CSV table of C-alpha atoms in Angstrom, one decimal:
chain,number,residue,atom,x,y,z
A,1,UNK,CA,-29.5,18.0,37.4
A,2,UNK,CA,-30.3,21.5,35.9
A,3,UNK,CA,-28.0,23.4,33.6
A,4,UNK,CA,-28.1,27.2,33.2
A,5,UNK,CA,-28.8,28.4,29.6
A,6,UNK,CA,-26.3,30.1,27.4
A,7,UNK,CA,-28.1,33.5,28.0
A,8,UNK,CA,-27.9,33.0,31.8
A,9,UNK,CA,-24.2,32.1,31.6
A,10,UNK,CA,-23.5,35.1,29.4
A,11,UNK,CA,-25.4,37.6,31.6
A,12,UNK,CA,-23.1,40.1,33.4
A,13,UNK,CA,-24.1,39.1,36.9
A,14,UNK,CA,-22.1,38.3,39.9
A,15,UNK,CA,-21.4,34.6,40.6
A,16,UNK,CA,-24.3,33.0,42.3
A,17,UNK,CA,-24.9,29.8,44.2
A,18,UNK,CA,-27.3,27.2,42.9
A,19,UNK,CA,-30.9,28.1,43.9
A,20,UNK,CA,-32.0,24.5,43.9
A,21,UNK,CA,-30.4,21.5,45.5
A,22,UNK,CA,-28.2,19.7,43.1
A,23,UNK,CA,-28.4,22.4,40.5
A,24,UNK,CA,-25.1,23.7,39.1
A,25,UNK,CA,-23.4,25.1,36.1
A,26,UNK,CA,-22.6,22.4,33.5
A,27,UNK,CA,-18.9,22.2,32.7
A,28,UNK,CA,-19.6,21.8,29.1
A,29,UNK,CA,-16.1,22.9,27.9
A,30,UNK,CA,-14.4,20.4,30.2
A,31,UNK,CA,-16.6,17.6,29.0
A,32,UNK,CA,-15.8,18.1,25.3
A,33,UNK,CA,-12.1,17.4,24.6
A,34,UNK,CA,-10.5,19.5,21.9
A,35,UNK,CA,-10.5,17.9,18.4
A,36,UNK,CA,-6.7,17.3,18.2
A,37,UNK,CA,-6.8,15.4,21.5
A,38,UNK,CA,-9.9,13.4,20.4
A,39,UNK,CA,-8.1,12.4,17.1
A,40,UNK,CA,-5.0,11.5,19.0
A,41,UNK,CA,-7.0,9.1,21.1
A,42,UNK,CA,-8.6,7.6,18.1
A,43,UNK,CA,-6.7,4.7,16.5
A,44,UNK,CA,-5.2,5.4,13.1
A,45,UNK,CA,-7.2,2.6,11.4
A,46,UNK,CA,-10.4,4.0,12.9
A,47,UNK,CA,-9.6,7.4,11.5
A,48,UNK,CA,-9.1,6.0,8.0
A,49,UNK,CA,-12.3,3.9,8.3
A,50,UNK,CA,-14.2,7.0,9.3
A,51,UNK,CA,-12.9,8.8,6.3
A,52,UNK,CA,-13.8,5.9,4.1
A,53,UNK,CA,-17.4,5.8,5.4
A,54,UNK,CA,-17.9,9.6,5.1
A,55,UNK,CA,-16.3,9.5,1.6
A,56,UNK,CA,-18.9,6.9,0.5
A,57,UNK,CA,-21.7,9.0,1.9
A,58,UNK,CA,-20.6,12.2,0.3
A,59,UNK,CA,-19.9,10.4,-3.0
A,60,UNK,CA,-23.4,9.1,-3.1
A,61,UNK,CA,-24.8,12.5,-2.3
A,62,UNK,CA,-22.7,14.1,-5.0
A,63,UNK,CA,-23.7,11.4,-7.6
A,64,UNK,CA,-27.4,11.0,-6.8
A,65,UNK,CA,-28.0,14.7,-6.2
A,66,UNK,CA,-25.8,15.8,-9.2
A,67,UNK,CA,-23.8,18.1,-6.9
A,68,UNK,CA,-21.0,19.1,-9.2
A,69,UNK,CA,-19.1,21.3,-6.7
A,70,UNK,CA,-19.0,18.4,-4.2
A,71,UNK,CA,-17.6,16.0,-6.8
A,72,UNK,CA,-14.9,18.6,-7.8
A,73,UNK,CA,-14.0,19.1,-4.1
A,74,UNK,CA,-13.7,15.4,-3.4
A,75,UNK,CA,-11.6,15.0,-6.6
A,76,UNK,CA,-9.3,17.9,-5.6
A,77,UNK,CA,-8.8,16.5,-2.0
A,78,UNK,CA,-8.0,13.0,-3.4
A,79,UNK,CA,-5.6,14.3,-6.1
A,80,UNK,CA,-3.7,16.6,-3.7
A,81,UNK,CA,-3.2,13.7,-1.3
A,82,UNK,CA,-1.9,11.4,-4.0
A,83,UNK,CA,0.3,14.2,-5.4
A,84,UNK,CA,1.9,14.7,-2.0
A,85,UNK,CA,2.6,10.9,-1.7
A,86,UNK,CA,4.1,10.8,-5.2
A,87,UNK,CA,6.3,13.9,-4.5
A,88,UNK,CA,8.4,11.8,-2.1
A,89,UNK,CA,8.7,8.8,-4.3
A,90,UNK,CA,12.1,9.4,-6.1
A,91,UNK,CA,14.2,10.4,-3.1
A,92,UNK,CA,12.4,7.8,-0.9
A,93,UNK,CA,13.0,4.9,-3.3
A,94,UNK,CA,16.6,5.8,-4.0
A,95,UNK,CA,17.7,6.3,-0.4
A,96,UNK,CA,15.6,3.5,1.0
A,97,UNK,CA,17.0,0.9,-1.5
A,98,UNK,CA,20.6,2.2,-1.2
A,99,UNK,CA,20.5,2.1,2.6
A,100,UNK,CA,18.8,-1.3,2.6
A,101,UNK,CA,21.6,-2.7,0.4
A,102,UNK,CA,24.3,-1.1,2.6
A,103,UNK,CA,22.5,-2.4,5.8
A,104,UNK,CA,22.9,-5.9,4.7
A,105,UNK,CA,26.5,-5.7,6.1
A,106,UNK,CA,25.0,-5.3,9.6
A,107,UNK,CA,22.7,-8.4,9.3
A,108,UNK,CA,23.9,-11.8,10.4
A,109,UNK,CA,23.6,-14.2,7.5
A,110,UNK,CA,22.6,-11.4,5.2
A,111,UNK,CA,23.0,-13.4,2.0
A,112,UNK,CA,20.8,-16.2,3.4
A,113,UNK,CA,18.1,-13.7,4.5
A,114,UNK,CA,18.1,-12.0,1.1
A,115,UNK,CA,17.8,-15.4,-0.7
A,116,UNK,CA,15.1,-16.6,1.6
A,117,UNK,CA,13.2,-13.3,1.2
A,118,UNK,CA,13.4,-13.6,-2.6
A,119,UNK,CA,12.4,-17.3,-2.4
A,120,UNK,CA,9.2,-16.5,-0.4
A,121,UNK,CA,8.4,-13.6,-2.8
A,122,UNK,CA,8.5,-16.1,-5.6
A,123,UNK,CA,6.5,-18.8,-3.7
A,124,UNK,CA,3.7,-16.4,-2.7
A,125,UNK,CA,3.6,-14.9,-6.2
A,126,UNK,CA,3.2,-18.4,-7.7
A,127,UNK,CA,0.4,-19.2,-5.4
A,128,UNK,CA,-1.3,-15.9,-6.2
A,129,UNK,CA,-1.1,-16.3,-9.9
A,130,UNK,CA,-2.4,-19.9,-9.6
A,131,UNK,CA,-5.5,-18.6,-7.8
A,132,UNK,CA,-6.0,-15.9,-10.5
A,133,UNK,CA,-5.8,-18.5,-13.3
A,134,UNK,CA,-8.1,-20.9,-11.5
A,135,UNK,CA,-10.7,-18.2,-10.8
A,136,UNK,CA,-10.5,-17.1,-14.5
A,137,UNK,CA,-11.0,-20.6,-15.8
A,138,UNK,CA,-13.9,-21.3,-13.5
A,139,UNK,CA,-15.9,-18.0,-13.9
A,140,UNK,CA,-14.9,-17.1,-17.5
A,141,UNK,CA,-15.1,-13.4,-16.9
A,142,UNK,CA,-14.9,-12.5,-20.6
A,143,UNK,CA,-17.9,-14.5,-21.8
A,144,UNK,CA,-20.7,-12.4,-23.1
A,145,UNK,CA,-18.7,-9.1,-22.9
A,146,UNK,CA,-19.2,-7.0,-26.1
A,147,UNK,CA,-17.5,-3.7,-25.4
A,148,UNK,CA,-15.7,-1.3,-27.6
A,149,UNK,CA,-12.1,-1.1,-26.7
A,150,UNK,CA,-11.0,2.3,-25.4
A,151,UNK,CA,-8.2,4.1,-27.2
A,152,UNK,CA,-4.9,2.9,-26.1
A,153,UNK,CA,-2.1,5.5,-25.4
A,154,UNK,CA,1.0,5.0,-27.5
A,155,UNK,CA,3.3,4.6,-24.5
A,156,UNK,CA,1.3,1.5,-23.4
A,157,UNK,CA,2.4,-0.4,-26.5
A,158,UNK,CA,5.9,-0.6,-25.0
A,159,UNK,CA,5.3,-3.8,-23.1
A,160,UNK,CA,7.7,-6.3,-24.6
A,161,UNK,CA,10.4,-8.1,-22.6
A,162,UNK,CA,13.0,-6.2,-24.7
A,163,UNK,CA,11.5,-2.9,-23.8
A,164,UNK,CA,11.3,-3.9,-20.2
A,165,UNK,CA,14.9,-5.1,-19.9
A,166,UNK,CA,16.4,-2.1,-21.9
A,167,UNK,CA,14.1,0.3,-19.9
A,168,UNK,CA,15.8,-0.7,-16.6
A,169,UNK,CA,19.0,1.1,-17.5
A,170,UNK,CA,18.4,4.9,-17.6
A,171,UNK,CA,19.9,7.0,-20.5
A,172,UNK,CA,19.9,10.0,-18.2
A,173,UNK,CA,20.0,10.1,-14.5
A,174,UNK,CA,18.0,13.3,-14.3
A,175,UNK,CA,15.2,11.9,-16.4
A,176,UNK,CA,15.0,8.8,-14.2
A,177,UNK,CA,14.2,11.1,-11.2
A,178,UNK,CA,12.1,13.7,-13.0
A,179,UNK,CA,9.6,11.4,-14.8
A,180,UNK,CA,9.9,9.5,-12.4
A,181,UNK,CA,10.9,5.9,-13.5
A,182,UNK,CA,10.9,3.9,-10.3
A,183,UNK,CA,12.5,0.8,-11.9
A,184,UNK,CA,15.4,2.9,-13.1
A,185,UNK,CA,15.8,4.5,-9.7
A,186,UNK,CA,15.9,1.1,-8.1
A,187,UNK,CA,18.6,0.0,-10.5
A,188,UNK,CA,20.7,3.1,-9.8
A,189,UNK,CA,20.2,2.7,-6.0
A,190,UNK,CA,21.3,-1.0,-6.1
A,191,UNK,CA,24.4,-0.2,-8.2
A,192,UNK,CA,25.4,2.8,-5.9
A,193,UNK,CA,24.7,0.7,-2.8
A,194,UNK,CA,26.9,-2.2,-4.1
A,195,UNK,CA,29.6,0.3,-5.0
A,196,UNK,CA,29.5,1.8,-1.5
A,197,UNK,CA,30.1,-1.6,0.0
A,198,UNK,CA,33.0,-2.2,-2.4
A,199,UNK,CA,34.7,1.1,-1.7
A,200,UNK,CA,34.4,0.7,2.0
A,201,UNK,CA,35.2,3.4,4.5
A,202,UNK,CA,35.6,6.1,1.9
A,203,UNK,CA,31.9,5.8,1.1
A,204,UNK,CA,30.8,6.4,4.6
A,205,UNK,CA,30.0,10.2,4.0
A,206,UNK,CA,27.7,9.2,1.1
A,207,UNK,CA,26.0,6.5,3.2
A,208,UNK,CA,25.5,8.9,6.1
A,209,UNK,CA,24.0,11.5,3.8
A,210,UNK,CA,21.7,8.9,2.3
A,211,UNK,CA,20.5,7.9,5.8
A,212,UNK,CA,19.9,11.5,6.8
A,213,UNK,CA,17.9,12.2,3.5
A,214,UNK,CA,15.9,9.0,4.0
A,215,UNK,CA,15.0,10.0,7.6
A,216,UNK,CA,14.0,13.5,6.5
A,217,UNK,CA,11.9,12.2,3.6
A,218,UNK,CA,10.2,9.7,5.9
A,219,UNK,CA,9.4,12.3,8.5
A,220,UNK,CA,7.9,14.6,5.8
A,221,UNK,CA,6.0,11.7,4.3
A,222,UNK,CA,4.7,10.6,7.7
A,223,UNK,CA,3.2,14.1,8.0
A,224,UNK,CA,1.4,13.5,4.7
A,225,UNK,CA,0.3,10.0,5.8
A,226,UNK,CA,-1.3,11.6,8.9
A,227,UNK,CA,-3.7,13.2,6.4
A,228,UNK,CA,-4.7,9.8,5.2
A,229,UNK,CA,-8.2,10.0,6.7
A,230,UNK,CA,-8.8,13.2,4.7
A,231,UNK,CA,-7.2,11.7,1.6
A,232,UNK,CA,-9.4,8.6,2.1
A,233,UNK,CA,-12.5,10.8,2.1
A,234,UNK,CA,-11.5,12.4,-1.1
A,235,UNK,CA,-10.4,9.3,-3.0
A,236,UNK,CA,-13.3,7.1,-2.1
A,237,UNK,CA,-15.8,9.9,-2.5
A,238,UNK,CA,-14.4,10.8,-6.0
A,239,UNK,CA,-14.7,7.1,-7.1
A,240,UNK,CA,-18.3,6.7,-5.8
A,241,UNK,CA,-19.3,10.1,-7.3
A,242,UNK,CA,-17.6,9.5,-10.7
A,243,UNK,CA,-18.3,5.8,-11.2
A,244,UNK,CA,-21.0,4.5,-9.0
A,245,UNK,CA,-22.3,1.0,-9.9
A,246,UNK,CA,-22.8,1.9,-13.6
A,247,UNK,CA,-19.1,1.3,-14.3
A,248,UNK,CA,-19.1,-2.1,-12.6
A,249,UNK,CA,-22.1,-3.6,-14.3
A,250,UNK,CA,-20.5,-4.4,-17.7
A,251,UNK,CA,-17.4,-5.8,-16.1
A,252,UNK,CA,-19.0,-7.1,-13.0
A,253,UNK,CA,-17.7,-10.7,-13.1
A,254,UNK,CA,-14.1,-9.6,-13.7
A,255,UNK,CA,-14.3,-7.0,-10.9
A,256,UNK,CA,-15.6,-9.6,-8.5
A,257,UNK,CA,-13.0,-12.1,-9.6
A,258,UNK,CA,-10.2,-9.6,-8.8
A,259,UNK,CA,-11.6,-8.8,-5.4
A,260,UNK,CA,-12.2,-12.4,-4.6
A,261,UNK,CA,-8.8,-13.6,-5.8
A,262,UNK,CA,-7.0,-10.9,-3.8
A,263,UNK,CA,-9.1,-11.7,-0.8
A,264,UNK,CA,-8.3,-15.4,-1.0
A,265,UNK,CA,-4.6,-14.5,-1.1
A,266,UNK,CA,-4.8,-12.0,1.7
A,267,UNK,CA,-7.2,-13.8,4.1
A,268,UNK,CA,-6.6,-17.4,3.3
A,269,UNK,CA,-3.1,-18.0,1.8
A,270,UNK,CA,-1.3,-15.5,4.0
A,271,UNK,CA,-2.9,-16.7,7.3
A,272,UNK,CA,-2.2,-20.3,6.4
A,273,UNK,CA,1.5,-19.5,5.7
A,274,UNK,CA,1.7,-17.5,8.9
A,275,UNK,CA,0.2,-20.3,11.0
A,276,UNK,CA,1.8,-23.4,9.3
A,277,UNK,CA,5.2,-22.0,8.2
A,278,UNK,CA,5.8,-19.0,10.6
A,279,UNK,CA,4.1,-20.7,13.6
A,280,UNK,CA,2.5,-17.4,14.6
A,281,UNK,CA,-1.1,-16.2,15.1
A,282,UNK,CA,-2.5,-14.6,11.9
A,283,UNK,CA,-5.0,-12.5,14.0
A,284,UNK,CA,-2.1,-10.7,15.7
A,285,UNK,CA,-0.5,-10.2,12.3
A,286,UNK,CA,-3.6,-8.4,10.9
A,287,UNK,CA,-3.9,-6.3,14.2
A,288,UNK,CA,-0.4,-5.0,13.6
A,289,UNK,CA,-0.5,-4.7,9.8
A,290,UNK,CA,-4.0,-3.3,9.2
A,291,UNK,CA,-3.0,0.4,9.2
A,292,UNK,CA,-0.7,-0.2,6.2
A,293,UNK,CA,-3.2,-2.4,4.4
A,294,UNK,CA,-5.9,0.3,4.8
A,295,UNK,CA,-3.6,3.1,3.6
A,296,UNK,CA,-2.6,1.0,0.6
A,297,UNK,CA,-6.2,0.4,-0.3
A,298,UNK,CA,-7.1,4.1,-0.5
A,299,UNK,CA,-3.7,5.5,-1.8
A,300,UNK,CA,-3.2,2.8,-4.4
A,301,UNK,CA,0.6,3.1,-4.0
A,302,UNK,CA,2.9,0.6,-2.5
A,303,UNK,CA,5.8,3.0,-2.4
A,304,UNK,CA,3.7,5.8,-0.9
A,305,UNK,CA,2.6,3.4,1.8
A,306,UNK,CA,6.2,2.2,2.4
A,307,UNK,CA,6.9,4.2,5.6
A,308,UNK,CA,3.8,2.8,7.3
A,309,UNK,CA,4.6,-0.7,5.9
A,310,UNK,CA,8.1,-0.5,7.4
A,311,UNK,CA,6.8,0.9,10.7
A,312,UNK,CA,4.2,-1.8,11.2
A,313,UNK,CA,6.7,-4.5,10.2
A,314,UNK,CA,9.0,-3.4,12.9
A,315,UNK,CA,6.2,-3.3,15.4
A,316,UNK,CA,5.4,-6.9,14.5
A,317,UNK,CA,8.8,-7.9,15.9
A,318,UNK,CA,10.9,-8.0,12.7
A,319,UNK,CA,14.4,-6.6,13.4
A,320,UNK,CA,14.9,-3.2,12.0
A,321,UNK,CA,18.1,-4.0,10.0
A,322,UNK,CA,16.3,-6.7,8.2
A,323,UNK,CA,13.1,-4.7,7.8
A,324,UNK,CA,15.0,-1.8,6.2
A,325,UNK,CA,16.1,-4.2,3.5
A,326,UNK,CA,13.0,-6.4,3.0
A,327,UNK,CA,10.3,-3.7,2.9
A,328,UNK,CA,11.9,-1.3,0.4
A,329,UNK,CA,12.8,-4.4,-1.7
A,330,UNK,CA,9.2,-5.7,-1.5
A,331,UNK,CA,7.7,-2.3,-2.2
A,332,UNK,CA,9.3,-2.3,-5.6
A,333,UNK,CA,9.1,-6.0,-6.5
A,334,UNK,CA,6.5,-7.8,-4.4
A,335,UNK,CA,3.2,-7.4,-6.2
A,336,UNK,CA,0.9,-10.4,-5.5
A,337,UNK,CA,-2.2,-8.3,-6.4
A,338,UNK,CA,-0.9,-6.2,-9.4
A,339,UNK,CA,1.5,-8.7,-10.8
A,340,UNK,CA,0.0,-12.1,-10.1
A,341,UNK,CA,-3.8,-12.2,-9.5
A,342,UNK,CA,-4.7,-9.3,-11.8
A,343,UNK,CA,-2.7,-10.1,-14.9
A,344,UNK,CA,-3.7,-13.8,-14.8
A,345,UNK,CA,-7.4,-12.9,-14.7
A,346,UNK,CA,-6.9,-10.1,-17.2
A,347,UNK,CA,-5.2,-12.4,-19.7
A,348,UNK,CA,-8.0,-14.9,-19.6
A,349,UNK,CA,-10.6,-12.0,-19.8
A,350,UNK,CA,-8.9,-10.5,-22.9
A,351,UNK,CA,-8.5,-14.0,-24.6
A,352,UNK,CA,-12.2,-14.6,-24.2
A,353,UNK,CA,-13.3,-11.2,-25.4
A,354,UNK,CA,-11.1,-11.5,-28.5
A,355,UNK,CA,-11.7,-15.3,-28.9
A,356,UNK,CA,-8.1,-16.2,-28.6
A,357,UNK,CA,-7.4,-19.8,-27.4
A,358,UNK,CA,-4.9,-20.2,-24.6
A,359,UNK,CA,-3.2,-23.5,-24.0
A,360,UNK,CA,-1.3,-25.1,-21.1
A,361,UNK,CA,1.9,-23.5,-22.3
A,362,UNK,CA,0.3,-20.1,-22.3
A,363,UNK,CA,-0.9,-20.5,-18.7
A,364,UNK,CA,2.6,-21.6,-17.6
A,365,UNK,CA,4.1,-18.5,-19.4
A,366,UNK,CA,1.6,-16.2,-17.6
A,367,UNK,CA,2.7,-17.7,-14.3
A,368,UNK,CA,6.4,-17.3,-15.3
A,369,UNK,CA,5.9,-13.6,-16.2
A,370,UNK,CA,4.0,-13.0,-13.0
A,371,UNK,CA,6.7,-14.4,-10.8
A,372,UNK,CA,9.7,-13.0,-12.7
A,373,UNK,CA,8.4,-9.8,-14.1
A,374,UNK,CA,6.7,-8.3,-11.1
A,375,UNK,CA,9.4,-5.6,-10.8
A,376,UNK,CA,7.8,-4.0,-13.9
A,377,UNK,CA,5.0,-2.6,-11.7
A,378,UNK,CA,7.7,-0.8,-9.6
A,379,UNK,CA,5.3,0.1,-6.7
A,380,UNK,CA,3.5,2.9,-8.5
A,381,UNK,CA,-0.2,3.4,-8.9
A,382,UNK,CA,-1.7,1.0,-11.4
A,383,UNK,CA,-0.5,-2.2,-13.1
A,384,UNK,CA,-0.8,-1.3,-16.7
A,385,UNK,CA,2.9,-2.0,-17.5
A,386,UNK,CA,2.6,-5.5,-16.0
A,387,UNK,CA,-0.6,-6.1,-17.9
A,388,UNK,CA,0.9,-5.1,-21.3
A,389,UNK,CA,4.0,-7.2,-20.5
A,390,UNK,CA,1.8,-10.2,-19.9
A,391,UNK,CA,-0.5,-9.7,-22.9
A,392,UNK,CA,2.5,-9.2,-25.3
A,393,UNK,CA,4.3,-12.2,-23.9
A,394,UNK,CA,1.4,-14.6,-24.7
A,395,UNK,CA,0.5,-12.9,-27.9
A,396,UNK,CA,-2.8,-11.3,-26.9
A,397,UNK,CA,-4.0,-8.0,-28.4
A,398,UNK,CA,-2.9,-5.0,-26.4
A,399,UNK,CA,-6.2,-3.3,-27.3
A,400,UNK,CA,-7.6,-5.4,-24.5
A,401,UNK,CA,-5.9,-3.0,-22.0
A,402,UNK,CA,-8.3,-0.3,-23.1
A,403,UNK,CA,-11.3,-2.4,-21.9
A,404,UNK,CA,-9.9,-2.4,-18.4
A,405,UNK,CA,-8.6,1.2,-18.2
A,406,UNK,CA,-12.0,2.6,-17.0
A,407,UNK,CA,-12.3,0.4,-14.0
A,408,UNK,CA,-8.6,0.3,-13.1
A,409,UNK,CA,-8.9,2.7,-10.1
A,410,UNK,CA,-11.6,0.4,-8.6
A,411,UNK,CA,-9.5,-2.7,-9.1
A,412,UNK,CA,-6.2,-1.1,-8.0
A,413,UNK,CA,-7.4,-0.4,-4.5
A,414,UNK,CA,-7.7,-4.1,-3.7
A,415,UNK,CA,-4.6,-5.1,-5.7
A,416,UNK,CA,-2.4,-2.6,-3.8
A,417,UNK,CA,-3.8,-3.7,-0.4
A,418,UNK,CA,-2.8,-7.3,-1.3
A,419,UNK,CA,0.6,-6.1,-2.4
A,420,UNK,CA,1.3,-4.4,0.9
A,421,UNK,CA,0.0,-7.3,2.9
A,422,UNK,CA,2.4,-9.6,1.1
A,423,UNK,CA,5.3,-7.2,1.7
A,424,UNK,CA,4.7,-7.5,5.4
A,425,UNK,CA,4.0,-11.3,5.5
A,426,UNK,CA,7.3,-12.2,3.9
A,427,UNK,CA,9.6,-10.5,6.4
A,428,UNK,CA,7.5,-12.0,9.2
A,429,UNK,CA,7.8,-15.5,7.8
A,430,UNK,CA,11.6,-15.2,7.2
A,431,UNK,CA,12.2,-13.7,10.6
A,432,UNK,CA,10.2,-16.4,12.3
A,433,UNK,CA,11.9,-19.2,10.4
A,434,UNK,CA,15.3,-17.7,11.2
A,435,UNK,CA,14.4,-17.3,14.9
A,436,UNK,CA,14.9,-13.6,14.9
A,437,UNK,CA,11.3,-12.5,15.3
A,438,UNK,CA,10.4,-10.8,18.6
A,439,UNK,CA,7.3,-12.9,19.6
A,440,UNK,CA,6.4,-10.5,22.4
A,441,UNK,CA,6.2,-7.6,20.0
A,442,UNK,CA,4.3,-9.7,17.4
A,443,UNK,CA,1.7,-10.9,19.9
A,444,UNK,CA,1.2,-7.4,21.3
A,445,UNK,CA,1.4,-5.1,18.3
A,446,UNK,CA,1.2,-1.4,19.2
A,447,UNK,CA,-0.9,1.2,17.3
A,448,UNK,CA,1.0,3.7,15.1
A,449,UNK,CA,-0.1,6.5,17.4
A,450,UNK,CA,1.5,5.0,20.5
A,451,UNK,CA,4.9,6.6,19.7
A,452,UNK,CA,3.4,10.1,19.9
A,453,UNK,CA,3.3,9.8,23.7
A,454,UNK,CA,6.8,8.4,24.2
A,455,UNK,CA,9.5,10.6,25.6
A,456,UNK,CA,12.1,12.0,23.2
A,457,UNK,CA,15.0,10.5,25.2
A,458,UNK,CA,13.7,6.9,25.0
A,459,UNK,CA,16.3,4.2,25.4
A,460,UNK,CA,18.4,3.3,22.4
A,461,UNK,CA,16.8,0.0,21.8
A,462,UNK,CA,13.3,1.6,21.6
A,463,UNK,CA,14.6,4.4,19.4
A,464,UNK,CA,16.2,1.9,17.1
A,465,UNK,CA,12.8,0.6,16.3
A,466,UNK,CA,11.5,4.1,15.4
A,467,UNK,CA,10.9,4.8,11.7
A,468,UNK,CA,9.6,8.3,11.7
A,469,UNK,CA,8.2,9.1,15.1
A,470,UNK,CA,5.9,12.1,15.3
């Protein structure tokens, strides 16, 4: 088959028939679908994966070729994406938690579901912190490390239990939202939600307003999340261009421990719980949950990922009313990576670096802090508050935090992915145990992009499962 050249096609000549049998003009334009259509047909997880691979490649080029403008560009792209995610955090957390508290009135056996959710949060956190402690005792990540501690900002010294407990209650409502202090916002939302339930019908206008604001914020945030492949490119590219492997060498064992510990929780503990307790197929779980896990890995924010987390949880068959409570609650308190595996390993690492002996009582105290104090992380990027809380509780020097500040972005990617995976696992487990899990939906999870092709006047049952359809 012969194609005419571009010059021949552009020549101002009358249409002509092929001169040779079988020869024809090539419909090049019809063969190449427009980019938006191509992206629409590409699964969301594949788009993020493509951004990740391209980010690594560009990061290596920027680092090895000393291309400063490329490093700056990748940094700006990543920073803008994270800033857009953080912009929605205060209104998203407040309205989501308030609405989730109010929605409990629509859930059958709401108190039982809430207690079971909290129970599984504690159980999985206890398993995760045990894995972290075991790995730390076996590998001894702090042995042979002789690094100078980085300067520790003054605000990081506020890590005692007294500071934590008094810090929950805001002194000024405006400051809680402007800083923002997510833990204080959660406290305000729970109080206002409980007050709305107590007031009754008179509070319906406020509840309706909160639902509308939540829907609007989720819609806007979903538009930002659609930029996740581009954000992934910038965030990963920046990390590779800035740190490379030079950063990981001095703290290699600790870094590997964090990744291995989180991987054991995510790919061993969770699948076993799903199979043995939930009686469901773990492979189907990861098929449905993977977009949220991927986004959590690159964004390093449980709260920023929350709309996708809620969306995939619903698509795994968990009822929407229960999901709207469990996911926001988990996004602010369920931190198996940041608040369990990581602080356990970090405490052992710091104790070895500073030659401080830890006994059985100290290890039990670390486990207690990880299970009870995980709300201190509050779903934001990083786990510094949780680490300072753990170190101060067991009497370890807070200067140890400075040793880990440099590699925190590298560690936080895997920690946050583990957090979000746990935030999806728990509702699935509880829903399965309570016989309210839609097994057909769980066994056939849809991609996030599937809703784009659905008619606007879909039936009420399908619309009720929508979180923020595009």
